Coordinates of C-alpha atoms in Angstrom, one line a residue:
M1 CA 6.4 13.4 -31.9
S2 CA 7.6 15.0 -28.7
S3 CA 9.4 12.9 -26.1
V4 CA 6.9 11.5 -23.6
L5 CA 7.7 9.6 -20.4
L6 CA 5.4 6.6 -20.1
N7 CA 4.6 6.4 -16.4
P8 CA 4.2 2.9 -14.9
V9 CA 1.2 2.0 -12.8
D10 CA 1.2 3.0 -9.2
R11 CA 0.5 -0.2 -7.3
T12 CA 0.0 1.3 -3.9
T13 CA -2.5 -0.7 -1.7
G14 CA -5.7 0.6 -0.2
P15 CA -8.8 2.3 -1.6
R16 CA -8.5 3.8 -5.1
A17 CA -10.6 5.3 -7.8
R18 CA -12.2 2.8 -10.3
R19 CA -9.8 2.1 -13.2
V20 CA -10.2 1.1 -16.8
Y21 CA -7.6 -1.5 -17.9
I22 CA -7.2 -1.5 -21.7
V23 CA -5.2 -4.7 -22.5
G24 CA -3.4 -4.1 -25.8
A25 CA -1.6 -0.8 -26.5
G26 CA -1.7 -1.1 -30.3
V27 CA -3.9 0.8 -32.6
A28 CA -7.1 -0.8 -31.5
G29 CA -6.4 -0.2 -27.8
L30 CA -5.3 3.4 -28.3
L31 CA -8.3 4.3 -30.5
T32 CA -10.4 2.9 -27.7
A33 CA -8.7 5.1 -25.2
W34 CA -9.1 8.0 -27.5
A35 CA -12.8 7.3 -27.9
I36 CA -13.3 7.2 -24.2
R37 CA -11.7 10.6 -23.8
Q38 CA -13.6 12.0 -26.7
T39 CA -17.0 10.9 -25.2
G40 CA -16.2 13.2 -22.2
Q41 CA -15.1 10.4 -19.8
T42 CA -12.1 12.5 -18.7
E43 CA -12.0 11.6 -15.0
L44 CA -11.6 7.8 -15.4
P45 CA -8.0 6.6 -14.9
L46 CA -6.9 4.6 -17.9
V47 CA -4.2 1.9 -17.6
M48 CA -2.7 0.7 -20.9
V49 CA -1.3 -2.8 -20.6
D50 CA 0.9 -4.4 -23.3
R51 CA 3.5 -7.1 -23.5
A52 CA 5.8 -4.9 -25.6
T53 CA 8.1 -2.2 -24.1
T54 CA 6.5 0.6 -26.3
P55 CA 3.0 1.2 -27.5
G56 CA 2.2 -0.2 -31.0
A57 CA 5.2 -2.5 -31.1
G58 CA 3.1 -5.7 -31.7
L59 CA 0.9 -6.5 -34.7
T60 CA 0.4 -2.7 -35.3
A61 CA 4.0 -2.2 -36.1
G62 CA 3.6 -3.7 -39.6
N63 CA -0.1 -4.2 -39.9
G64 CA -2.5 -2.9 -42.7
R65 CA -2.7 0.8 -43.5
S66 CA -5.6 0.3 -45.9
L67 CA -8.9 2.0 -45.2
T68 CA -11.8 0.8 -47.3
A69 CA -15.4 -0.3 -47.0
T70 CA -14.4 -3.8 -48.1
E71 CA -11.4 -4.4 -45.9
G72 CA -11.6 -7.5 -43.7
L73 CA -14.2 -9.5 -45.6
V74 CA -12.2 -12.7 -45.1
A75 CA -15.2 -15.0 -44.6
G76 CA -18.3 -12.9 -44.4
G77 CA -19.0 -12.9 -48.1
L78 CA -18.4 -16.6 -48.7
T79 CA -20.7 -19.5 -48.3
A80 CA -19.5 -22.5 -46.2
A81 CA -19.0 -24.5 -49.3
Q82 CA -16.8 -21.7 -50.8
L83 CA -14.9 -21.5 -47.6
A84 CA -14.2 -25.2 -47.6
Q85 CA -12.9 -25.0 -51.1
A86 CA -10.8 -21.9 -50.2
F87 CA -8.9 -23.8 -47.5
E88 CA -8.0 -26.5 -50.0
T89 CA -7.1 -24.1 -52.8
P90 CA -3.7 -22.2 -53.1
M91 CA -3.7 -18.4 -53.0
D92 CA -2.6 -18.2 -56.6
Q93 CA -5.8 -20.0 -57.6
G94 CA -8.1 -17.9 -55.5
G95 CA -8.0 -19.8 -52.2
Y96 CA -6.5 -19.2 -48.7
A97 CA -3.7 -21.8 -48.6
Y98 CA -0.2 -20.9 -49.6
P99 CA 1.2 -23.1 -52.5
G100 CA 2.5 -26.4 -51.1
F101 CA 0.4 -26.3 -47.9
V102 CA -1.0 -29.7 -46.9
A103 CA -3.4 -29.8 -44.0
Q104 CA -2.4 -32.2 -41.2
G105 CA -4.7 -33.8 -38.6
A106 CA -4.7 -30.7 -36.3
D107 CA -5.2 -28.4 -39.3
R108 CA -8.1 -30.4 -40.5
A109 CA -9.7 -30.3 -37.0
A110 CA -9.3 -26.5 -36.9
I111 CA -10.8 -26.1 -40.3
G112 CA -13.6 -28.4 -39.4
A113 CA -14.5 -26.4 -36.3
F114 CA -14.3 -23.2 -38.3
L115 CA -16.6 -24.5 -41.1
E116 CA -19.1 -25.9 -38.6
R117 CA -20.0 -22.4 -37.5
A118 CA -19.9 -21.1 -41.1
W119 CA -22.6 -23.7 -42.1
A120 CA -24.7 -22.6 -39.2
Q121 CA -24.5 -18.9 -40.2
E122 CA -25.0 -19.5 -43.9
P123 CA -28.7 -18.4 -44.2
E124 CA -27.6 -14.9 -43.0
A125 CA -24.6 -14.6 -45.3
A126 CA -26.1 -11.9 -47.6
D127 CA -27.4 -9.8 -44.8
R128 CA -24.1 -10.2 -42.9
E129 CA -22.0 -9.0 -45.8
R130 CA -24.2 -6.0 -46.4
A131 CA -24.0 -5.1 -42.7
M132 CA -20.2 -5.4 -42.8
L133 CA -19.9 -3.2 -45.8
Q134 CA -22.2 -0.6 -44.3
L135 CA -19.9 -0.6 -41.2
G136 CA -17.0 -0.1 -43.6
F137 CA -18.7 3.1 -45.0
R138 CA -19.4 4.2 -41.5
N139 CA -15.8 3.9 -40.5
L140 CA -14.6 6.0 -43.5
H141 CA -17.0 8.7 -42.2
L142 CA -15.5 8.4 -38.7
W143 CA -11.9 8.7 -40.1
R144 CA -13.0 11.9 -41.9
E145 CA -14.6 13.2 -38.6
L146 CA -11.3 12.5 -36.8
A147 CA -9.4 14.5 -39.5
E148 CA -11.9 17.4 -39.1
Q149 CA -11.5 17.5 -35.4
D150 CA -7.7 17.4 -35.5
P151 CA -6.2 18.2 -38.9
A152 CA -2.7 18.2 -37.6
L153 CA -3.1 14.6 -36.3
A154 CA -4.5 13.6 -39.7
A155 CA -1.5 15.1 -41.5
R156 CA 1.2 13.7 -39.2
T157 CA -0.3 10.2 -39.5
G158 CA -0.4 10.2 -43.3
L159 CA -4.2 9.9 -43.4
Q160 CA -5.6 10.1 -46.9
L161 CA -9.2 9.6 -47.9
G162 CA -10.8 9.8 -51.3
A163 CA -11.1 7.8 -54.5
K164 CA -9.2 4.5 -54.3
L165 CA -8.4 2.3 -57.3
R166 CA -8.7 -1.5 -57.4
V167 CA -7.0 -3.2 -60.4
Y168 CA -8.3 -6.7 -61.5
Q169 CA -6.3 -8.9 -63.7
G170 CA -6.7 -12.4 -65.1
S171 CA -9.4 -14.2 -67.0
Q172 CA -12.1 -13.3 -64.4
A173 CA -11.2 -9.6 -64.1
A174 CA -14.3 -8.2 -65.8
T175 CA -16.6 -10.4 -63.8
K176 CA -14.9 -9.7 -60.4
A177 CA -14.8 -6.0 -61.0
S178 CA -18.5 -5.8 -62.0
Q179 CA -19.5 -7.9 -58.9
E180 CA -17.5 -5.7 -56.6
V181 CA -19.2 -2.5 -57.9
A182 CA -22.6 -4.1 -57.7
R183 CA -22.2 -5.2 -54.1
L184 CA -21.0 -1.8 -53.0
H185 CA -24.0 -0.3 -54.6
R186 CA -26.3 -2.7 -52.8
A187 CA -24.7 -2.0 -49.4
A188 CA -24.6 1.8 -49.7
G189 CA -27.8 2.2 -51.7
D190 CA -25.9 4.7 -53.7
R191 CA -24.6 4.1 -57.3
S192 CA -22.0 6.9 -57.0
V193 CA -19.9 5.1 -54.3
A194 CA -18.1 2.9 -56.9
A195 CA -17.7 2.6 -60.6
L196 CA -15.8 0.9 -63.4
V197 CA -13.2 3.3 -64.8
S198 CA -10.9 3.4 -67.8
V199 CA -7.1 3.5 -67.7
A200 CA -7.2 7.2 -68.6
E201 CA -9.6 8.0 -65.7
A202 CA -7.4 5.9 -63.4
L203 CA -4.3 7.7 -64.3
A204 CA -6.0 11.1 -63.8
L205 CA -6.7 10.0 -60.2
N206 CA -3.3 8.4 -59.6
P207 CA -0.7 9.5 -62.2
G208 CA 2.0 7.5 -60.4
L209 CA 0.5 4.3 -61.8
A210 CA 1.5 5.2 -65.4
P211 CA 4.4 2.7 -65.5
F212 CA 2.0 -0.1 -64.5
L213 CA -1.3 0.8 -66.2
G214 CA 0.4 2.3 -69.2
A215 CA 2.2 -1.0 -70.2
A216 CA 1.2 -2.2 -73.6
D217 CA 0.3 -5.6 -72.3
F218 CA -1.9 -4.4 -69.5
A219 CA -5.3 -6.2 -69.7
G220 CA -7.7 -6.0 -66.9
Q221 CA -10.5 -3.9 -65.2
I222 CA -10.3 -1.0 -62.8
T223 CA -12.8 0.1 -60.2
R224 CA -13.0 3.3 -58.2
Q225 CA -14.4 3.2 -54.7
P226 CA -14.0 5.2 -51.4
G227 CA -10.9 4.4 -49.4
G228 CA -7.6 5.6 -48.3
A229 CA -4.7 4.8 -46.0
I230 CA -3.1 5.8 -42.7
H231 CA 0.3 5.0 -41.1
A232 CA -0.6 2.9 -38.1
G233 CA 2.7 3.4 -36.4
R234 CA 2.5 7.2 -36.6
L235 CA -1.1 7.1 -35.5
V236 CA 0.0 5.2 -32.3
A237 CA 2.7 7.8 -31.7
E238 CA 0.4 10.7 -32.1
L239 CA -2.4 9.2 -30.0
T240 CA 0.2 8.4 -27.3
D241 CA 1.3 12.0 -27.2
R242 CA -2.3 13.4 -27.0
L243 CA -3.5 10.9 -24.4
N244 CA -0.5 11.8 -22.2
Q245 CA -1.3 15.5 -22.6
M246 CA -4.9 14.8 -21.5
G247 CA -3.7 13.1 -18.3
R248 CA -5.0 10.4 -16.1
I249 CA -3.4 7.7 -18.2
Q250 CA -0.8 5.2 -17.0
W251 CA 1.3 2.6 -18.8
Q252 CA 1.8 -1.0 -17.7
L253 CA 4.2 -2.1 -20.5
N254 CA 6.5 -5.1 -20.7
T255 CA 3.7 -7.0 -19.1
E256 CA 2.4 -10.4 -20.2
I257 CA -1.1 -11.4 -19.2
A258 CA -1.1 -15.0 -17.9
G259 CA -4.7 -15.4 -16.8
I260 CA -8.1 -13.8 -16.4
D261 CA -9.9 -14.6 -13.2
R262 CA -13.7 -14.5 -13.4
D263 CA -16.4 -15.5 -11.0
A264 CA -19.5 -17.5 -11.8
S265 CA -21.3 -14.5 -13.3
G266 CA -18.4 -13.8 -15.6
Q267 CA -17.3 -10.7 -13.7
I268 CA -13.5 -10.2 -13.9
Q269 CA -11.9 -10.3 -10.5
Q270 CA -8.3 -9.6 -11.6
L271 CA -5.7 -10.2 -14.3
R272 CA -2.7 -12.4 -13.5
A273 CA 0.4 -11.2 -15.3
H274 CA 4.2 -11.3 -15.4
H275 CA 6.3 -8.1 -15.3
G276 CA 10.1 -8.0 -15.2
G277 CA 10.2 -11.7 -14.3
K278 CA 7.8 -11.3 -11.4
A279 CA 4.2 -12.5 -11.0
I280 CA 1.8 -9.6 -10.4
T281 CA -1.9 -9.0 -10.4
L282 CA -3.8 -6.1 -12.1
G283 CA -7.2 -4.7 -11.2
R284 CA -10.0 -5.8 -9.0
A285 CA -13.7 -6.6 -9.4
T286 CA -14.7 -2.9 -9.3
D287 CA -12.5 -2.0 -12.2
R288 CA -13.4 -2.3 -16.0
F289 CA -11.4 -4.3 -18.5
I290 CA -11.2 -3.9 -22.3
F291 CA -9.3 -6.4 -24.3
A292 CA -7.9 -5.3 -27.7
T293 CA -5.1 -7.9 -28.0
G294 CA -5.5 -9.3 -31.6
F295 CA -4.9 -13.0 -31.9
D296 CA -4.9 -14.0 -28.2
P297 CA -5.8 -17.7 -27.3
L298 CA -6.2 -16.5 -23.7
L299 CA -9.5 -14.9 -24.7
E300 CA -10.8 -18.3 -25.7
Q301 CA -9.4 -20.2 -22.8
S302 CA -10.9 -17.8 -20.3
G303 CA -14.3 -17.8 -21.9
A304 CA -14.1 -14.1 -22.9
V305 CA -15.1 -15.1 -26.5
S306 CA -17.5 -17.9 -27.2
Q307 CA -16.3 -18.8 -30.7
P308 CA -12.8 -19.9 -31.7
L309 CA -10.4 -17.4 -33.2
F310 CA -8.7 -18.6 -36.5
P311 CA -5.3 -17.2 -37.5
I312 CA -5.3 -16.1 -41.1
A313 CA -1.8 -14.8 -41.7
G314 CA -0.6 -11.5 -43.2
T315 CA 2.7 -10.1 -44.5
S316 CA 4.1 -6.8 -45.7
I317 CA 7.2 -5.0 -46.9
T318 CA 7.7 -1.2 -46.7
F319 CA 9.8 1.0 -49.0
A320 CA 11.1 4.3 -47.7
I321 CA 11.5 6.8 -50.6
P322 CA 14.7 9.0 -50.3
R323 CA 14.1 12.7 -50.8
S324 CA 17.0 12.8 -53.1
A325 CA 15.2 10.3 -55.5
I326 CA 12.1 12.5 -55.5
A327 CA 14.2 15.6 -56.2
Q328 CA 15.7 13.8 -59.2
G329 CA 12.2 13.0 -60.6
L330 CA 11.5 9.5 -59.4
T331 CA 7.8 8.9 -60.0
F332 CA 5.6 6.7 -57.7
P333 CA 1.9 6.4 -56.8
R334 CA 0.9 8.8 -54.1
R335 CA -2.6 7.4 -53.4
A336 CA -3.6 4.0 -52.1
W337 CA -4.7 1.3 -54.5
K338 CA -5.2 -2.5 -54.7
Q339 CA -4.2 -5.1 -57.2
D340 CA -5.9 -8.5 -57.6
G341 CA -3.5 -10.7 -59.5
S342 CA -2.1 -14.2 -59.6
A343 CA -0.7 -13.9 -56.0
G344 CA -4.0 -12.8 -54.5
P345 CA -4.8 -9.3 -53.4
L346 CA -2.0 -6.8 -52.8
V347 CA -2.7 -3.5 -51.0
I348 CA -0.3 -0.7 -51.9
S349 CA -0.5 2.1 -49.4
P350 CA 1.7 5.2 -49.9
T351 CA 1.8 7.5 -46.9
L352 CA 3.3 11.0 -46.4
I353 CA 4.5 12.4 -43.1
P354 CA 4.8 16.1 -43.9
A355 CA 7.8 18.1 -42.6
A356 CA 7.0 20.4 -39.8
A357 CA 8.8 23.2 -41.7
F358 CA 6.4 22.7 -44.6
L359 CA 3.3 23.0 -42.4
D360 CA 4.8 26.1 -40.9
W361 CA 5.4 27.5 -44.4
L362 CA 1.7 26.9 -45.3
D363 CA 0.6 28.6 -42.1
Q364 CA 2.8 31.6 -43.0
Q365 CA 1.1 31.8 -46.4
R366 CA -2.3 31.8 -44.7
A367 CA -1.2 34.4 -42.2
L368 CA -0.5 36.7 -45.1
D369 CA -4.1 36.2 -46.2
R370 CA -3.0 34.2 -49.3
L371 CA -5.6 31.8 -50.5
A372 CA -3.4 30.6 -53.4
L373 CA 0.2 30.3 -54.5
D374 CA 1.7 32.3 -57.3
M375 CA 4.3 29.9 -58.8
S376 CA 5.8 32.5 -61.0
G377 CA 7.8 33.8 -57.9
D378 CA 10.7 32.1 -56.2
A379 CA 11.1 28.4 -56.8
T380 CA 10.6 26.2 -53.8
D381 CA 11.2 22.6 -53.0
W382 CA 7.8 22.4 -51.2
I383 CA 5.9 22.1 -54.5
D384 CA 6.6 19.7 -57.4
R385 CA 7.6 22.0 -60.3
A386 CA 6.4 19.6 -63.0
W387 CA 3.0 19.4 -61.4
A388 CA 2.8 23.1 -60.9
A389 CA 3.7 23.7 -64.6
A390 CA 0.6 21.7 -65.6
W391 CA -1.5 24.4 -63.9
G392 CA 0.0 27.0 -66.4
D393 CA -0.7 30.6 -65.3
R394 CA -3.5 29.6 -62.8
L395 CA -3.0 30.2 -59.1
I396 CA -2.8 27.0 -57.1
P397 CA -5.2 27.1 -54.1
L398 CA -3.4 26.5 -50.8
D399 CA -5.8 23.7 -49.8
V400 CA -4.6 21.7 -52.8
V401 CA -1.1 21.4 -51.3
D402 CA -2.1 21.2 -47.6
P403 CA -2.2 17.6 -46.3
R404 CA -4.5 18.9 -43.5
R405 CA -7.3 19.6 -46.0
L406 CA -8.3 16.0 -46.8
D407 CA -11.1 16.8 -49.3
R408 CA -8.9 19.0 -51.5
F409 CA -5.4 17.8 -51.0
H410 CA -3.4 16.5 -54.0
P411 CA -0.4 14.4 -52.9
E412 CA 1.1 14.6 -56.4
A413 CA 1.6 18.4 -55.8
L414 CA 4.3 18.1 -53.2
G415 CA 8.0 18.4 -53.8
A416 CA 10.9 16.5 -52.2
A417 CA 11.3 18.8 -49.2
A418 CA 7.6 18.7 -48.2
G419 CA 7.9 15.5 -46.2
D420 CA 8.9 11.8 -46.0
W421 CA 7.1 9.2 -48.1
E422 CA 7.0 5.4 -47.9
I423 CA 5.0 2.7 -49.7
R424 CA 3.8 -0.4 -47.9
I425 CA 2.9 -3.5 -49.9
G426 CA 0.8 -6.0 -48.0
G427 CA -2.3 -8.1 -48.1
C428 CA -1.3 -11.7 -49.0
K429 CA -3.5 -13.3 -46.4
F430 CA -3.2 -17.0 -46.1
Y431 CA -4.0 -19.9 -43.8
P432 CA -0.7 -21.1 -42.4
G433 CA -1.8 -24.3 -40.5
V434 CA -1.7 -24.7 -36.7
D435 CA 1.9 -23.6 -36.8
R436 CA 1.6 -19.8 -36.4
P437 CA 3.9 -18.1 -39.1
L438 CA 5.4 -15.4 -36.9
D439 CA 8.8 -15.7 -38.5
L440 CA 10.3 -15.0 -41.9
Q441 CA 11.4 -18.6 -42.4
H442 CA 7.9 -20.0 -42.5
P443 CA 7.2 -21.3 -46.0
G444 CA 3.9 -19.4 -46.3
A445 CA 5.5 -16.2 -45.1
R446 CA 8.4 -16.6 -47.5
W447 CA 5.9 -17.2 -50.4
A448 CA 3.9 -14.1 -49.5
L449 CA 6.9 -11.9 -49.1
R450 CA 8.4 -13.2 -52.3
S451 CA 5.1 -12.3 -54.1
Q452 CA 5.3 -8.7 -52.7
L453 CA 8.9 -8.3 -53.8
R454 CA 8.0 -9.4 -57.3
A455 CA 5.2 -6.9 -57.2
A456 CA 7.6 -4.2 -56.1
A457 CA 9.9 -5.0 -59.0
Q458 CA 7.0 -4.8 -61.4
F459 CA 5.2 -1.7 -60.1
F460 CA 8.2 0.4 -58.9
P461 CA 11.4 -0.8 -60.7
E462 CA 13.4 2.3 -60.0
L463 CA 12.5 2.3 -56.3
W464 CA 13.2 -1.5 -56.1
A465 CA 16.6 -0.9 -57.6
L466 CA 17.4 1.9 -55.1
H467 CA 17.0 -0.7 -52.3
G468 CA 19.4 -3.1 -53.9
S469 CA 16.8 -5.3 -55.7
P470 CA 16.3 -7.6 -52.7
T471 CA 15.0 -11.1 -53.4
L472 CA 13.9 -14.2 -51.6
E473 CA 14.4 -16.4 -54.6
S474 CA 17.5 -18.1 -53.2
E475 CA 17.6 -20.3 -50.1
S476 CA 20.2 -17.9 -48.6
P477 CA 18.8 -14.4 -49.3
D478 CA 20.5 -11.2 -48.3
W479 CA 18.7 -10.6 -45.0
A480 CA 20.4 -7.3 -44.5
A481 CA 18.9 -5.9 -47.7
L482 CA 15.5 -7.3 -46.8
A483 CA 15.7 -5.8 -43.2
A484 CA 15.6 -2.3 -44.7
L485 CA 12.2 -3.2 -46.2
Q486 CA 10.8 -3.8 -42.7
P487 CA 9.4 -7.3 -43.5
W488 CA 6.5 -8.1 -41.3
V489 CA 4.6 -11.3 -40.5
G490 CA 1.6 -11.5 -38.3
A491 CA -1.6 -13.5 -37.4
R492 CA -4.9 -11.8 -38.2
P493 CA -7.7 -13.2 -35.9
V494 CA -11.0 -14.0 -37.7
H495 CA -14.2 -15.9 -36.8
A496 CA -15.9 -18.4 -39.1
D497 CA -18.8 -16.0 -39.8
G498 CA -16.4 -13.2 -40.9
Q499 CA -17.6 -10.9 -38.1
S500 CA -15.6 -9.5 -35.3
T501 CA -16.4 -9.7 -31.5
V502 CA -16.9 -6.2 -30.3
A503 CA -19.1 -6.8 -27.3
P504 CA -19.2 -7.2 -23.5
C505 CA -17.6 -10.4 -22.1
G506 CA -19.2 -10.2 -18.6
P507 CA -20.5 -7.4 -16.3
N508 CA -17.2 -5.5 -16.3
G509 CA -15.4 -6.8 -19.4
F510 CA -15.4 -5.9 -23.1
V511 CA -13.6 -7.6 -26.1
I512 CA -12.4 -6.3 -29.4
T513 CA -11.1 -9.1 -31.5
G514 CA -11.7 -11.2 -34.6
T515 CA -11.2 -8.2 -36.8
G516 CA -8.7 -9.9 -39.1
S517 CA -7.1 -7.2 -41.4
W518 CA -9.9 -4.8 -40.4
G519 CA -8.5 -4.0 -37.0
L520 CA -7.2 -0.6 -38.2
A521 CA -10.0 0.3 -40.6
S522 CA -12.7 -0.4 -38.1
G523 CA -10.8 1.1 -35.1
P524 CA -12.9 4.3 -34.7
S525 CA -16.2 2.5 -34.5
N526 CA -14.9 -0.3 -32.3
G527 CA -13.5 2.3 -29.9
Q528 CA -16.8 4.1 -29.9
R529 CA -18.7 1.0 -29.0
A530 CA -16.4 0.2 -26.2
A531 CA -16.6 3.8 -24.9
G532 CA -20.4 3.7 -25.1
W533 CA -20.5 0.4 -23.1
L534 CA -18.3 2.0 -20.5
A535 CA -20.4 5.1 -20.2
D536 CA -23.6 3.0 -19.9
L537 CA -22.3 0.5 -17.4
P538 CA -24.6 0.3 -14.4
A539 CA -23.1 1.5 -11.1
A540 CA -24.3 -1.7 -9.4
I541 CA -21.0 -3.5 -10.2
D542 CA -19.1 -1.0 -8.1
S543 CA -20.5 -2.3 -4.9

């Protein structure tokens, strides 16, 4: 990413053009700004507001990279009775609570309020789940559209789309796998969107899973379904660059919103905030306000959302893969997949950030009118030699090794010099109690991170050893070794009915929240809905 100066808001007094304040400069807020610009609203001044000093430094910094039709179904597919049981059942037994969690009085009150709404919504559960899955398929289409519009952005954000594997283990593996395939078929109306596959078929799709799926004691079921991954942090960086290039965008960073002033009709008059230790106000009644702030109790307190947010927690670790290890033949999965095991669901998302020199080399080949590579010539570190050898004497199409060609790209084809890889392991969502687990010492966070470290040792033993085999088993772990794995803990906001709030919150306000782990996956459609609301907003509120 090129170096970009983030210009602060000009707070001069007097008349000014109507502004759009987007509160939350994470992936949800930036995708909303992107959608506004893509819908042709180029003259509106956009003001990005965030408590952090840089865009994307909050929940986005370690949040999910998984893109699937089923991502985020925390509560939408469960009955109220199943939800009640889930809150009383540990994660390793299929529930939401981390082992050892005991609900106290405040926890029980929060769970009760959550379930009360779930009971009320229960008759619509099946239709609601189907609608959510259909939205998931729609978002995968929108991610593909984004890649077609800007292939360079897709490549530099590690975007991958295509067949994604889900591995089920345990006594209920066959039942769960069959149920998952059936519900995807019902939602899509298409039997080709998901299927049960054999180990051999799975390894053909993702050869890097051989150490795991090839084990003699592997017993489970595998499904194939649409999906992919994207590096949220890189997406924020690329969108920040492009939005600055488009112009008419300002940045109000290091700013904490303290209050939302609304009149009797719900119209937002101004935002009260703190910046640099000083109390300030942002906006006026003629401005527009879009909130994309994740788990934010202020939205409830101000009446911007009508149902309570509930903080399901999430954790992740991230392994950077040294180029030297790849050059020496270290194998690892290069496509996203999901494992359902004793510790609950784990999402494994490899992402590639291609080297600029590699993309330049590909463009040079195309400039020479080459549609394919002849690997009998000079060896190059751009292409994996073992992979190329499997092609024999056949020419390798350029699209197969070009990360800007999503439909044909084979990540397994690239050599060590082609770019930088990392693997994120996340997805242990759990209910932490009223004490939000935004630190690594929280018992629920430590349990989830410990589960992810054990998975890393099982799935990627060589990679795990390269990072010093870090562990959380002792009471005094090596925090320096763990820091290299970028451990992340965050609260995912959900509503009792499993659906998000992506809707107006008054004449000049709009809210995007309650998305849980789906904030990234559903980002394009949520941004489009906010941009559509902005474009259709009647001019009467300007008076």
